[in-house]
């Protein structure tokens, strides 16, 4: 079993809880995040392993970072891991549909399975599952809630993005 620790920070999306397993980021969860593991599995509170994560999130929310470079320890099925890896190839500020993502991973008839795997992404924002939309461009489910998905997409597109529908915190991370 891995050594797990966690910490929490404020962000424009509200409180973000980060979980590390053996020093690598294993989870980044928002308040009331769907598919979040029970808090008792997060380990003790220890902010030490998260300095680089916090730095990169701060740069992201300041508009100075469009990609992340962090060691990850995502736990999932082989199929989920393929989907999560493909999410990292979606450019900042752009979206793809679940069907397009299924095609990108060589499974063109698996759009529903891609949607399920996308919804189980344990490392929100950093693994950009918010960039996947419905076939017609509609904002469909998001583990952190549709309002947060809308915020992230508007933010990445340089649009005015007033937080709404969740407990927002100050605009600075850290």
CSV table of C-alpha atoms in Angstrom, one decimal:
chain,number,residue,atom,x,y,z
A,1,UNK,CA,0.0,0.0,0.0
A,2,UNK,CA,1.3,3.5,-0.9
A,3,UNK,CA,1.9,6.2,1.6
A,4,UNK,CA,-0.8,8.8,1.1
A,5,UNK,CA,-1.0,12.4,2.3
A,6,UNK,CA,-3.2,15.3,1.4
A,7,UNK,CA,-3.6,19.0,1.7
A,8,UNK,CA,-6.2,21.6,0.7
A,9,UNK,CA,-5.9,25.0,-1.0
A,10,UNK,CA,-8.3,27.8,-2.0
A,11,UNK,CA,-8.8,28.5,-5.7
A,12,UNK,CA,-11.2,30.3,-7.9
A,13,UNK,CA,-13.2,27.1,-8.0
A,14,UNK,CA,-13.5,26.8,-4.2
A,15,UNK,CA,-11.4,24.5,-2.0
A,16,UNK,CA,-9.3,22.0,-3.9
A,17,UNK,CA,-8.1,18.9,-2.1
A,18,UNK,CA,-4.9,17.2,-3.3
A,19,UNK,CA,-3.9,13.7,-2.5
A,20,UNK,CA,-0.4,12.3,-3.1
A,21,UNK,CA,0.6,8.6,-3.1
A,22,UNK,CA,4.3,8.1,-2.5
A,23,UNK,CA,5.1,11.7,-3.5
A,24,UNK,CA,3.1,11.7,-6.8
A,25,UNK,CA,-0.2,13.4,-7.3
A,26,UNK,CA,-3.0,10.8,-7.1
A,27,UNK,CA,-6.0,13.1,-6.8
A,28,UNK,CA,-7.2,16.6,-7.1
A,29,UNK,CA,-10.8,17.0,-6.0
A,30,UNK,CA,-13.3,19.9,-5.7
A,31,UNK,CA,-15.9,20.4,-3.0
A,32,UNK,CA,-18.8,18.0,-3.6
A,33,UNK,CA,-16.8,16.2,-6.3
A,34,UNK,CA,-18.6,13.2,-7.7
A,35,UNK,CA,-16.5,10.0,-7.5
A,36,UNK,CA,-14.3,11.4,-4.8
A,37,UNK,CA,-12.9,8.7,-2.6
A,38,UNK,CA,-13.8,8.8,1.1
A,39,UNK,CA,-11.7,11.4,3.0
A,40,UNK,CA,-10.3,8.8,5.4
A,41,UNK,CA,-8.4,7.3,2.4
A,42,UNK,CA,-6.5,10.6,1.9
A,43,UNK,CA,-3.9,9.9,4.6
A,44,UNK,CA,-2.6,12.5,7.0
A,45,UNK,CA,-2.5,16.2,6.2
A,46,UNK,CA,1.0,17.2,4.9
A,47,UNK,CA,1.5,20.1,2.5
A,48,UNK,CA,5.1,19.3,1.8
A,49,UNK,CA,4.7,17.1,-1.3
A,50,UNK,CA,2.5,19.6,-3.0
A,51,UNK,CA,4.7,22.7,-3.5
A,52,UNK,CA,5.2,22.1,-7.2
A,53,UNK,CA,1.5,21.3,-7.7
A,54,UNK,CA,0.5,24.5,-6.0
A,55,UNK,CA,3.0,26.5,-8.0
A,56,UNK,CA,1.7,25.1,-11.3
A,57,UNK,CA,-1.9,25.6,-10.3
A,58,UNK,CA,-1.2,29.2,-9.3
A,59,UNK,CA,0.4,29.8,-12.7
A,60,UNK,CA,-2.6,28.2,-14.4
A,61,UNK,CA,-5.1,30.4,-12.6
A,62,UNK,CA,-2.9,33.4,-13.2
A,63,UNK,CA,-3.1,32.7,-16.9
A,64,UNK,CA,0.7,32.0,-17.2
A,65,UNK,CA,0.5,28.2,-17.6
A,66,UNK,CA,-1.4,26.1,-20.2
A,67,UNK,CA,0.0,22.6,-19.5
A,68,UNK,CA,1.1,20.8,-16.4
A,69,UNK,CA,4.3,18.9,-15.8
A,70,UNK,CA,3.8,16.8,-12.7
A,71,UNK,CA,4.4,13.2,-11.7
A,72,UNK,CA,1.0,11.5,-11.4
A,73,UNK,CA,0.0,8.3,-9.6
A,74,UNK,CA,-3.5,7.8,-11.0
A,75,UNK,CA,-5.2,4.6,-10.1
A,76,UNK,CA,-7.5,3.1,-12.7
A,77,UNK,CA,-8.2,0.4,-15.2
A,78,UNK,CA,-6.0,0.1,-18.3
A,79,UNK,CA,-8.8,1.6,-20.4
A,80,UNK,CA,-9.3,4.5,-18.0
A,81,UNK,CA,-5.6,5.2,-18.1
A,82,UNK,CA,-5.6,5.3,-21.9
A,83,UNK,CA,-8.5,7.8,-21.8
A,84,UNK,CA,-6.8,9.9,-19.1
A,85,UNK,CA,-3.6,10.0,-21.2
A,86,UNK,CA,-5.5,11.2,-24.2
A,87,UNK,CA,-7.1,14.0,-22.2
A,88,UNK,CA,-3.6,15.5,-21.8
A,89,UNK,CA,-3.4,15.9,-25.6
A,90,UNK,CA,-6.4,18.2,-25.8
A,91,UNK,CA,-5.0,21.7,-26.3
A,92,UNK,CA,-5.6,24.4,-23.8
A,93,UNK,CA,-8.8,26.4,-24.6
A,94,UNK,CA,-10.1,23.7,-27.0
A,95,UNK,CA,-12.7,21.0,-26.6
A,96,UNK,CA,-13.4,17.6,-28.2
A,97,UNK,CA,-16.5,15.4,-28.0
A,98,UNK,CA,-16.6,12.1,-26.3
A,99,UNK,CA,-16.9,10.5,-29.8
A,100,UNK,CA,-13.8,12.3,-31.0
A,101,UNK,CA,-11.9,11.2,-28.0
A,102,UNK,CA,-13.0,7.6,-28.6
A,103,UNK,CA,-11.7,7.9,-32.2
A,104,UNK,CA,-8.4,9.3,-31.0
A,105,UNK,CA,-7.8,6.3,-28.8
A,106,UNK,CA,-8.7,3.9,-31.6
A,107,UNK,CA,-12.1,2.9,-30.1
A,108,UNK,CA,-14.6,4.8,-32.3
A,109,UNK,CA,-17.7,3.0,-30.9
A,110,UNK,CA,-16.7,3.5,-27.3
A,111,UNK,CA,-17.9,7.0,-26.7
A,112,UNK,CA,-20.0,6.0,-23.7
A,113,UNK,CA,-17.1,4.1,-22.1
A,114,UNK,CA,-14.9,7.1,-22.8
A,115,UNK,CA,-17.5,9.3,-21.0
A,116,UNK,CA,-17.5,7.0,-18.0
A,117,UNK,CA,-13.7,6.9,-17.8
A,118,UNK,CA,-13.5,10.7,-18.2
A,119,UNK,CA,-15.9,11.1,-15.3
A,120,UNK,CA,-13.7,8.9,-13.1
A,121,UNK,CA,-10.6,11.1,-13.7
A,122,UNK,CA,-9.0,11.5,-10.3
A,123,UNK,CA,-6.8,14.5,-11.2
A,124,UNK,CA,-9.2,17.3,-12.3
A,125,UNK,CA,-7.9,20.4,-14.0
A,126,UNK,CA,-4.3,18.9,-14.4
A,127,UNK,CA,-5.7,16.1,-16.5
A,128,UNK,CA,-8.2,18.3,-18.4
A,129,UNK,CA,-11.4,16.2,-18.4
A,130,UNK,CA,-13.3,19.5,-18.5
A,131,UNK,CA,-12.3,19.9,-22.2
A,132,UNK,CA,-14.6,17.0,-23.3
A,133,UNK,CA,-18.1,18.0,-24.3
A,134,UNK,CA,-21.2,16.4,-25.9
A,135,UNK,CA,-21.4,15.7,-29.6
A,136,UNK,CA,-23.2,19.0,-30.3
A,137,UNK,CA,-20.7,21.0,-28.1
A,138,UNK,CA,-23.1,20.9,-25.1
A,139,UNK,CA,-21.6,21.0,-21.6
A,140,UNK,CA,-22.3,17.5,-20.2
A,141,UNK,CA,-21.5,16.0,-16.9
A,142,UNK,CA,-18.4,17.0,-14.9
A,143,UNK,CA,-17.3,15.6,-11.6
A,144,UNK,CA,-16.9,19.1,-10.1
A,145,UNK,CA,-20.2,20.3,-11.5
A,146,UNK,CA,-21.2,22.0,-14.7
A,147,UNK,CA,-20.7,25.5,-13.3
A,148,UNK,CA,-17.0,24.7,-12.7
A,149,UNK,CA,-16.7,23.1,-16.1
A,150,UNK,CA,-18.1,26.3,-17.7
A,151,UNK,CA,-15.8,28.4,-15.6
A,152,UNK,CA,-12.7,26.4,-16.7
A,153,UNK,CA,-13.6,26.5,-20.4
A,154,UNK,CA,-14.5,30.2,-20.3
A,155,UNK,CA,-11.3,30.9,-18.4
A,156,UNK,CA,-9.2,29.0,-20.9
A,157,UNK,CA,-10.9,30.8,-23.8
A,158,UNK,CA,-10.1,34.2,-22.2
A,159,UNK,CA,-13.7,35.0,-21.5
A,160,UNK,CA,-15.0,36.8,-18.5
A,161,UNK,CA,-15.8,34.0,-16.0
A,162,UNK,CA,-17.6,35.0,-12.9
A,163,UNK,CA,-17.9,32.1,-10.5
A,164,UNK,CA,-21.5,30.9,-9.9
A,165,UNK,CA,-23.2,28.0,-8.3
A,166,UNK,CA,-20.5,26.9,-5.9
A,167,UNK,CA,-18.5,28.1,-3.0
A,168,UNK,CA,-15.9,30.2,-4.7
A,169,UNK,CA,-12.8,31.3,-2.9
A,170,UNK,CA,-10.4,34.1,-3.6
A,171,UNK,CA,-9.0,34.2,-7.1
A,172,UNK,CA,-5.4,33.3,-5.9
A,173,UNK,CA,-4.3,29.8,-5.2
A,174,UNK,CA,-2.1,28.9,-2.3
